[in-house]
Short mmCIF file of C-alpha atoms in Angstrom, two decimals:
data_model
loop_
_atom_site.label_atom_id
_atom_site.label_comp_id
_atom_site.label_asym_id
_atom_site.label_seq_id
_atom_site.Cartn_x
_atom_site.Cartn_y
_atom_site.Cartn_z
CA UNK A 686 0.07 0.14 0.26
CA UNK A 687 1.31 3.33 -1.09
CA UNK A 688 1.17 6.18 1.30
CA UNK A 689 0.57 9.74 -0.15
CA UNK A 690 3.50 12.06 0.68
CA UNK A 691 0.87 14.73 1.95
CA UNK A 692 0.08 12.49 4.70
CA UNK A 693 3.68 12.83 6.04
CA UNK A 694 5.11 16.31 5.12
CA UNK A 695 2.41 18.71 3.61
CA UNK A 696 1.62 21.11 6.42
CA UNK A 697 -1.98 21.12 7.21
CA UNK A 698 -2.48 18.14 5.51
CA UNK A 699 -0.60 15.81 7.83
CA UNK A 700 -2.20 15.82 11.14
CA UNK A 701 -2.38 12.29 11.51
CA UNK A 702 1.31 11.98 11.48
CA UNK A 703 2.33 15.26 12.62
CA UNK A 704 0.30 15.99 16.00
CA UNK A 705 1.58 12.52 17.44
CA UNK A 706 5.06 13.03 16.14
CA UNK A 707 5.12 16.30 18.21
CA UNK A 708 3.55 14.93 21.37
CA UNK A 709 5.88 11.99 21.08
CA UNK A 710 9.04 14.47 20.92
CA UNK A 711 7.75 16.32 23.78
CA UNK A 712 7.62 13.34 26.06
CA UNK A 713 11.32 12.20 24.61
CA UNK A 714 12.52 15.76 25.72
CA UNK A 715 11.10 15.64 29.15
CA UNK A 716 12.29 12.09 30.09
CA UNK A 717 15.28 11.63 27.98
CA UNK A 718 17.24 11.46 31.05
CA UNK A 719 14.97 8.74 32.63
CA UNK A 720 14.64 6.85 29.70
CA UNK A 721 17.97 7.34 28.05
CA UNK A 722 18.88 6.46 24.54
CA UNK A 723 15.52 4.96 23.53
CA UNK A 724 13.80 8.55 24.15
CA UNK A 725 16.56 10.14 21.93
CA UNK A 726 16.35 7.57 19.11
CA UNK A 727 12.56 7.67 19.09
CA UNK A 728 12.75 11.71 18.63
CA UNK A 729 15.31 10.96 15.67
CA UNK A 730 13.12 8.38 14.16
CA UNK A 731 10.17 10.63 14.30
CA UNK A 732 11.92 13.40 12.08
CA UNK A 733 15.06 12.27 10.21
CA UNK A 734 13.28 9.79 7.90
CA UNK A 735 11.31 12.34 6.36
CA UNK A 736 14.19 13.37 4.22
CA UNK A 737 13.80 10.18 2.33
CA UNK A 738 10.25 10.80 1.72
CA UNK A 739 11.07 14.12 -0.20
CA UNK A 740 14.40 15.49 0.63
CA UNK A 741 13.82 18.72 -1.62
CA UNK A 742 10.71 19.45 0.36
CA UNK A 743 11.77 18.46 3.79
CA UNK A 744 15.08 19.99 3.66
CA UNK A 745 14.18 22.85 1.19
CA UNK A 746 16.94 25.73 0.64
CA UNK A 747 18.89 25.94 3.42
CA UNK A 748 20.79 28.95 2.44
CA UNK A 749 18.37 31.16 4.24
CA UNK A 750 18.98 29.00 7.41
CA UNK A 751 22.52 29.81 7.64
CA UNK A 752 22.10 32.39 10.32
CA UNK A 753 20.03 30.06 12.22
CA UNK A 754 23.08 27.44 12.24
CA UNK A 755 25.55 30.00 13.85
CA UNK A 756 25.16 29.20 17.22
CA UNK A 757 25.28 25.58 16.69
CA UNK A 758 28.50 25.78 14.37
CA UNK A 759 30.22 28.09 17.13
CA UNK A 760 29.45 25.28 19.61
CA UNK A 761 31.18 22.63 17.39
CA UNK A 762 34.02 24.95 16.50
CA UNK A 763 34.55 25.07 20.23
CA UNK A 764 35.89 21.63 20.25
CA UNK A 765 39.39 22.83 19.18
CA UNK A 766 39.81 24.72 22.20
CA UNK A 767 37.67 23.14 24.67
CA UNK A 768 39.03 21.73 28.02
CA UNK A 769 37.48 18.69 27.29
CA UNK A 770 37.19 17.96 23.42
CA UNK A 771 35.41 14.76 23.52
CA UNK A 772 32.68 16.00 25.89
CA UNK A 773 32.13 19.10 23.70
CA UNK A 774 32.05 17.40 20.73
CA UNK A 775 29.60 14.78 21.73
CA UNK A 776 27.01 17.66 22.98
CA UNK A 777 27.84 19.61 20.03
CA UNK A 778 26.89 17.12 17.51
CA UNK A 779 23.77 16.30 19.70
CA UNK A 780 22.99 20.13 19.48
CA UNK A 781 23.31 20.36 15.95
CA UNK A 782 21.25 17.35 14.94
CA UNK A 783 18.21 18.61 17.10
CA UNK A 784 18.50 21.90 15.43
CA UNK A 785 18.52 19.93 11.92
CA UNK A 786 15.33 18.14 13.36
CA UNK A 787 13.76 21.22 14.42
CA UNK A 788 14.24 22.56 10.67
CA UNK A 789 12.75 19.65 9.09
CA UNK A 790 9.83 20.24 11.53
CA UNK A 791 9.58 23.43 10.26
CA UNK A 792 8.97 22.24 6.90
CA UNK A 793 6.48 20.02 7.35
CA UNK A 794 4.59 21.62 10.32
CA UNK A 795 2.23 24.53 10.12
CA UNK A 796 1.63 26.34 13.96
CA UNK A 797 -1.90 24.76 14.30
CA UNK A 798 -0.73 21.68 13.85
CA UNK A 799 2.26 22.28 16.53
CA UNK A 800 -0.25 23.68 18.91
CA UNK A 801 -2.22 20.53 18.81
CA UNK A 802 0.72 18.39 19.20
CA UNK A 803 1.98 20.35 22.15
CA UNK A 804 -1.52 20.03 23.65
CA UNK A 805 -1.40 16.65 23.34
CA UNK A 806 2.61 16.27 24.47
CA UNK A 807 2.09 18.30 27.46
CA UNK A 808 -0.95 16.30 28.62
CA UNK A 809 1.02 13.10 28.43
CA UNK A 810 3.88 14.65 30.15
CA UNK A 811 1.91 16.01 33.01
CA UNK A 812 -0.15 13.13 33.56
CA UNK A 813 3.08 10.85 33.56
CA UNK A 814 4.43 13.31 36.18
CA UNK A 815 1.48 13.05 38.41
CA UNK A 816 1.16 9.39 38.22
CA UNK A 817 4.97 8.71 39.00
CA UNK A 818 6.21 12.12 40.28
CA UNK A 819 7.28 12.98 43.60
CA UNK A 820 8.03 16.05 46.33
CA UNK A 821 11.36 16.90 46.71
CA UNK A 822 13.10 19.04 49.47
CA UNK A 823 14.87 22.33 48.54
CA UNK A 824 17.82 22.66 51.17
CA UNK A 825 18.03 26.14 49.93
CA UNK A 826 14.67 27.52 50.96
CA UNK A 827 13.90 24.91 53.18
CA UNK A 828 10.65 23.91 51.25
CA UNK A 829 8.98 20.87 49.63
CA UNK A 830 7.84 21.15 46.11
CA UNK A 831 6.21 18.85 43.53
CA UNK A 832 8.97 17.80 41.06
CA UNK A 833 6.96 15.20 39.20
CA UNK A 834 9.02 12.87 37.16
CA UNK A 835 11.65 15.91 36.31
CA UNK A 836 14.66 16.25 38.50
CA UNK A 837 13.74 19.83 38.90
CA UNK A 838 10.34 21.49 39.59
CA UNK A 839 11.57 24.50 37.37
CA UNK A 840 11.47 22.10 34.28
CA UNK A 841 7.95 21.04 35.33
CA UNK A 842 6.79 24.50 35.78
CA UNK A 843 8.07 25.06 32.13
CA UNK A 844 6.10 22.42 30.55
CA UNK A 845 2.93 23.57 32.79
CA UNK A 846 3.72 27.18 31.37
CA UNK A 847 3.73 25.73 27.92
CA UNK A 848 0.47 23.86 28.35
CA UNK A 849 -1.47 26.98 29.45
CA UNK A 850 0.15 29.05 26.41
CA UNK A 851 -0.56 26.51 23.83
CA UNK A 852 -4.44 25.87 25.28
CA UNK A 853 -4.85 29.68 25.11
CA UNK A 854 -3.61 29.72 21.67
CA UNK A 855 -5.85 26.70 20.35
CA UNK A 856 -9.08 28.57 21.61
CA UNK A 857 -8.29 32.16 21.14
CA UNK A 858 -5.94 32.30 18.38
CA UNK A 859 -6.75 29.42 15.88
CA UNK A 860 -10.64 29.12 17.14
CA UNK A 861 -10.58 25.43 17.93
CA UNK A 862 -13.88 24.08 18.97
CA UNK A 863 -15.74 20.79 20.33
CA UNK A 864 -12.54 18.01 20.75
CA UNK A 865 -9.57 20.09 20.54
CA UNK A 866 -11.38 22.87 23.01
CA UNK A 867 -11.95 20.02 25.47
CA UNK A 868 -8.69 18.90 25.28
CA UNK A 869 -7.49 22.43 25.70
CA UNK A 870 -9.32 22.72 28.97
CA UNK A 871 -8.22 19.65 30.39
CA UNK A 872 -4.36 20.36 29.54
CA UNK A 873 -5.16 23.77 30.88
CA UNK A 874 -6.32 22.71 34.24
CA UNK A 875 -3.69 20.12 34.36
CA UNK A 876 -0.96 22.82 33.59
CA UNK A 877 -2.36 25.23 36.14
CA UNK A 878 -2.27 22.53 38.95
CA UNK A 879 0.98 21.72 38.40
CA UNK A 880 2.24 25.15 38.34
CA UNK A 881 0.88 25.58 41.48
CA UNK A 882 2.29 22.34 42.84
CA UNK A 883 5.59 22.88 41.69
CA UNK A 884 5.86 26.45 43.38
CA UNK A 885 8.23 27.58 40.75
CA UNK A 886 8.13 31.35 40.97
CA UNK A 887 10.03 31.67 37.27
CA UNK A 888 7.44 29.39 35.71
CA UNK A 889 4.17 31.25 37.64
CA UNK A 890 5.47 34.73 36.42
CA UNK A 891 6.76 34.06 33.12
CA UNK A 892 3.44 32.44 32.44
CA UNK A 893 1.28 35.31 33.63
CA UNK A 894 3.40 37.82 31.74
CA UNK A 895 2.88 35.71 28.43
CA UNK A 896 -0.83 35.13 28.96
CA UNK A 897 -1.47 38.80 29.51
CA UNK A 898 0.66 39.89 26.46
CA UNK A 899 -1.40 37.23 24.22
CA UNK A 900 -4.61 38.97 25.60
CA UNK A 901 -2.89 42.21 24.90
CA UNK A 902 -2.22 41.37 21.30
CA UNK A 903 -5.66 40.51 20.82
CA UNK A 904 -6.88 44.15 21.41
CA UNK A 905 -3.85 45.48 19.18
CA UNK A 906 -4.78 43.18 16.50
CA UNK A 907 -8.62 44.60 16.50
CA UNK A 908 -6.61 47.85 15.02
CA UNK A 909 -5.30 48.67 11.82
CA UNK A 910 -1.59 47.79 11.07
CA UNK A 911 -0.62 51.89 11.16
CA UNK A 912 -2.53 52.02 14.58
CA UNK A 913 -0.98 48.80 15.97
CA UNK A 914 2.47 50.48 15.73
CA UNK A 915 1.64 53.65 17.80
CA UNK A 916 0.13 51.39 20.37
CA UNK A 917 2.97 48.83 20.61
CA UNK A 918 5.45 51.63 20.91
CA UNK A 919 3.50 53.48 23.52
CA UNK A 920 2.67 50.22 25.20
CA UNK A 921 6.16 48.93 24.90
CA UNK A 922 7.53 52.53 26.59
CA UNK A 923 5.09 52.32 29.61
CA UNK A 924 6.07 48.73 30.37
CA UNK A 925 9.43 49.90 30.80
CA UNK A 926 8.71 52.85 32.90
CA UNK A 927 6.83 50.72 35.22
CA UNK A 928 9.44 47.99 35.41
CA UNK A 929 11.92 50.44 36.28
CA UNK A 930 9.63 52.32 38.98
CA UNK A 931 8.90 48.71 40.19
CA UNK A 932 12.63 47.80 40.82
CA UNK A 933 12.99 51.19 42.47
CA UNK A 934 9.93 51.07 44.60
CA UNK A 935 10.48 47.51 45.78
CA UNK A 936 7.91 45.79 43.79
CA UNK A 937 10.11 43.07 43.02
CA UNK A 938 11.09 42.03 46.49
CA UNK A 939 7.14 42.47 47.08
CA UNK A 940 6.48 39.79 44.42
CA UNK A 941 9.21 37.10 45.28
CA UNK A 942 7.91 37.38 49.00
CA UNK A 943 4.89 35.79 47.70
CA UNK A 944 6.69 32.79 46.61
CA UNK A 945 8.79 32.75 49.70
CA UNK A 946 11.99 34.03 47.93
CA UNK A 947 14.33 36.67 48.83
CA UNK A 948 16.29 39.48 46.49
CA UNK A 949 18.92 36.61 46.10
CA UNK A 950 16.69 34.54 44.16
CA UNK A 951 17.68 31.79 46.41
CA UNK A 952 21.25 31.90 45.88
CA UNK A 953 20.95 32.72 42.14
CA UNK A 954 22.71 35.92 42.53
CA UNK A 955 25.81 34.42 43.98
CA UNK A 956 25.61 31.80 41.43
CA UNK A 957 25.85 34.60 38.71
CA UNK A 958 28.63 35.95 40.37
CA UNK A 959 30.62 32.66 40.38
CA UNK A 960 30.01 32.48 36.75
CA UNK A 961 30.85 35.75 35.67
CA UNK A 962 34.24 35.26 37.37
CA UNK A 963 34.54 31.81 35.57
CA UNK A 964 33.67 33.85 32.12
CA UNK A 965 36.83 36.09 32.93
CA UNK A 966 39.19 33.19 32.33
CA UNK A 967 38.48 32.80 28.80
CA UNK A 968 36.27 35.96 28.01
CA UNK A 969 36.62 35.79 24.06
CA UNK A 970 35.63 32.06 23.07
CA UNK A 971 35.16 30.38 26.29
CA UNK A 972 36.17 27.02 27.41
CA UNK A 973 34.38 25.01 25.23
CA UNK A 974 30.51 24.11 24.82
CA UNK A 975 29.50 21.97 27.89
CA UNK A 976 32.94 21.84 29.17
CA UNK A 977 32.47 23.67 32.68
CA UNK A 978 30.48 21.11 34.72
CA UNK A 979 32.60 18.02 34.35
CA UNK A 980 33.52 16.11 37.47
CA UNK A 981 37.10 16.20 38.77
CA UNK A 982 37.14 19.94 38.16
CA UNK A 983 37.82 22.04 41.17
CA UNK A 984 35.31 24.79 40.78
CA UNK A 985 32.08 22.77 39.40
CA UNK A 986 33.11 20.42 42.55
CA UNK A 987 32.82 22.92 44.80
CA UNK A 988 29.69 24.64 43.45
CA UNK A 989 28.25 21.15 43.64
CA UNK A 990 28.81 21.12 47.24
CA UNK A 991 27.87 24.29 48.28
CA UNK A 992 24.36 23.79 46.38
CA UNK A 993 23.84 20.28 47.70
CA UNK A 994 24.24 18.89 44.26
CA UNK A 995 24.98 15.24 45.30
CA UNK A 996 24.28 13.75 41.89
CA UNK A 997 27.18 16.15 40.94
CA UNK A 998 25.65 16.54 37.49
CA UNK A 999 22.54 18.52 35.83
CA UNK A 1000 23.57 21.84 37.56
CA UNK A 1001 24.06 25.20 35.64
CA UNK A 1002 24.44 28.93 36.51
CA UNK A 1003 20.82 29.47 36.06
CA UNK A 1004 21.45 32.36 33.22
CA UNK A 1005 21.49 31.67 29.60
CA UNK A 1006 23.83 34.40 28.93
CA UNK A 1007 26.62 33.78 31.94
CA UNK A 1008 26.33 30.12 31.05
CA UNK A 1009 27.24 31.07 27.18
CA UNK A 1010 29.94 33.29 28.49
CA UNK A 1011 31.51 30.34 30.12
CA UNK A 1012 31.17 27.98 27.62
CA UNK A 1013 31.58 30.23 24.25
CA UNK A 1014 32.79 33.34 25.57
CA UNK A 1015 31.75 36.87 24.07
CA UNK A 1016 31.40 35.40 20.95
CA UNK A 1017 28.77 32.99 21.89
CA UNK A 1018 26.78 35.46 24.00
CA UNK A 1019 26.80 38.18 21.14
CA UNK A 1020 25.80 35.24 18.39
CA UNK A 1021 22.79 33.70 20.96
CA UNK A 1022 21.49 37.34 21.62
CA UNK A 1023 21.50 38.62 17.90
CA UNK A 1024 19.51 35.48 17.27
CA UNK A 1025 16.82 36.12 19.94
CA UNK A 1026 16.50 39.79 19.03
CA UNK A 1027 16.05 38.81 15.54
CA UNK A 1028 13.12 36.25 16.25
CA UNK A 1029 11.39 38.67 18.54
CA UNK A 1030 11.68 41.68 16.22
CA UNK A 1031 11.00 39.48 12.97
CA UNK A 1032 7.48 38.10 14.38
CA UNK A 1033 6.53 41.05 16.42
CA UNK A 1034 7.02 43.28 13.04
CA UNK A 1035 5.08 40.52 10.85
CA UNK A 1036 2.04 40.49 13.92
CA UNK A 1037 2.27 44.19 13.41
CA UNK A 1038 2.39 44.91 9.83
CA UNK A 1039 0.10 42.13 8.68
CA UNK A 1040 -3.69 41.95 8.44
CA UNK A 1041 -3.84 38.59 10.27
CA UNK A 1042 -0.73 36.27 10.92
CA UNK A 1043 -1.63 33.64 13.40
CA UNK A 1044 1.84 32.03 12.76
CA UNK A 1045 3.73 35.13 14.48
CA UNK A 1046 1.22 35.55 17.13
CA UNK A 1047 2.07 32.44 18.56
CA UNK A 1048 5.73 32.12 17.57
CA UNK A 1049 6.31 35.92 19.14
CA UNK A 1050 4.58 34.70 22.33
CA UNK A 1051 6.80 31.63 22.65
CA UNK A 1052 9.78 33.67 21.72
CA UNK A 1053 8.94 36.23 24.72
CA UNK A 1054 8.68 33.18 27.14
CA UNK A 1055 12.16 31.75 25.99
CA UNK A 1056 13.43 35.57 26.45
CA UNK A 1057 12.28 36.03 29.96
CA UNK A 1058 13.18 32.72 31.09
CA UNK A 1059 16.88 32.96 29.69
CA UNK A 1060 17.50 35.15 32.45
CA UNK A 1061 17.09 32.54 34.97
CA UNK A 1062 17.39 29.16 33.20
CA UNK A 1063 19.32 27.86 30.05
CA UNK A 1064 16.42 26.37 28.28
CA UNK A 1065 17.76 26.97 24.58
CA UNK A 1066 21.40 25.97 25.43
CA UNK A 1067 21.20 22.32 25.86
CA UNK A 1068 20.40 19.35 23.56
CA UNK A 1069 17.04 16.92 23.58
CA UNK A 1070 15.46 19.81 25.36
CA UNK A 1071 11.89 21.48 24.43
CA UNK A 1072 12.96 24.99 24.73
CA UNK A 1073 15.98 24.37 22.24
CA UNK A 1074 13.40 22.86 20.05
CA UNK A 1075 10.90 25.74 20.12
CA UNK A 1076 13.92 28.31 19.87
CA UNK A 1077 15.07 27.13 16.43
CA UNK A 1078 11.46 26.23 15.37
CA UNK A 1079 10.36 30.07 15.83
CA UNK A 1080 13.64 30.95 14.08
CA UNK A 1081 13.03 28.38 11.14
CA UNK A 1082 9.02 29.87 10.68
CA UNK A 1083 10.86 33.76 10.86
CA UNK A 1084 13.18 32.50 7.66
CA UNK A 1085 10.27 30.64 5.53
CA UNK A 1086 9.15 32.55 2.76
CA UNK A 1087 6.26 34.48 3.78
CA UNK A 1088 2.64 33.73 2.60
CA UNK A 1089 0.07 36.31 1.65
CA UNK A 1090 -0.61 37.93 4.85
CA UNK A 1091 -4.02 38.94 4.56
CA UNK A 1092 -5.25 35.30 4.49
CA UNK A 1093 -5.99 33.81 7.71
CA UNK A 1094 -4.49 30.38 8.94
CA UNK A 1095 -8.55 29.15 9.12
CA UNK A 1096 -8.95 30.10 5.64
CA UNK A 1097 -5.61 28.61 4.47
CA UNK A 1098 -6.90 25.18 5.97
CA UNK A 1099 -10.29 25.64 4.30
CA UNK A 1100 -8.38 25.75 0.96
CA UNK A 1101 -5.30 23.59 0.98
CA UNK A 1102 -2.72 23.96 -1.62
CA UNK A 1103 -2.80 21.16 -4.35
CA UNK A 1104 -0.20 18.84 -3.59
CA UNK A 1105 2.26 17.12 -6.38
CA UNK A 1106 2.68 13.49 -5.41
#
């Protein structure tokens, strides 16, 4: 029996394959540490074989993706000056292959299908955590938090944040009804429960900000493109003023106090200081991708002991830019920051200028989530991570050729383009 190519690789017509593929990818990312190579091989098996179906369609013209590969290429090149070349080589190859898979997903997924797949995937991940998860004592702040089946409450919180965002998007951006509206409601409730149970201040605050942003964009999109620009500029200035005023008036400490945190962010400010000192040892290009947190090195051993990390693994500086500065130096920080700013500005510009652009509406919201979290987590720096996948997916969608902006995603689904088999 022959299977039409469109069933596998045609965006908008391959939901039967694409939704489970996205869901299983999220499960693989979430529990790759628990299931090991099986989870990683499953992820590769979902995306890489699509090249054999139609390599021209699946790979496309990679000339426009060169800027997207820049950070992964720098990580790979760091093997030549790494303090531990074998670790940097393995990790950079893993990172690069995840970038390739994410860009394959860009070619075969539309954002509606991605959203449905993420709803299913987050639902599976959270149910698994509720069934097999546990509470963990945090010796730094003296509290017990639900970490699910993860090693960190912040990772559980990240998936809960994504669950709320995509549930909102399914109903209010893509207008889903019936089955997917019900699924969005269930996953949204699960996500809200897990967000409360894990007590992750980072996840709660970032989710609140992004949901508020998405609701605000709905108001902005009711205006004409010209009026949108004025409102966005004015709103942006107002947010900056309020943020600065909040810092000086003590609003930050008040908010942190609600979550039982202090101004040191439970020791993170000290950790950041240590990271900055480590980055000074090789400020230009760093010590190599993932070559710092290595057992046997004196400084990471000291920090593991100070922060009660008995496993002596799975730790980081809790800041994307400091972690990057240590591993890849100023070159890495500039490359990563430039990519992130390009993604944010590119999708925001499409949202403002196009009559309706559901794709950039969601991609910009996800990019904002990743940007905010980048100051306290390293979601986009490691391979086999949902943050890394979404970072490069949003970049890939920005690099793709723009369709007629006045046509909504719903109209495109009603009138799919003909497929040549």
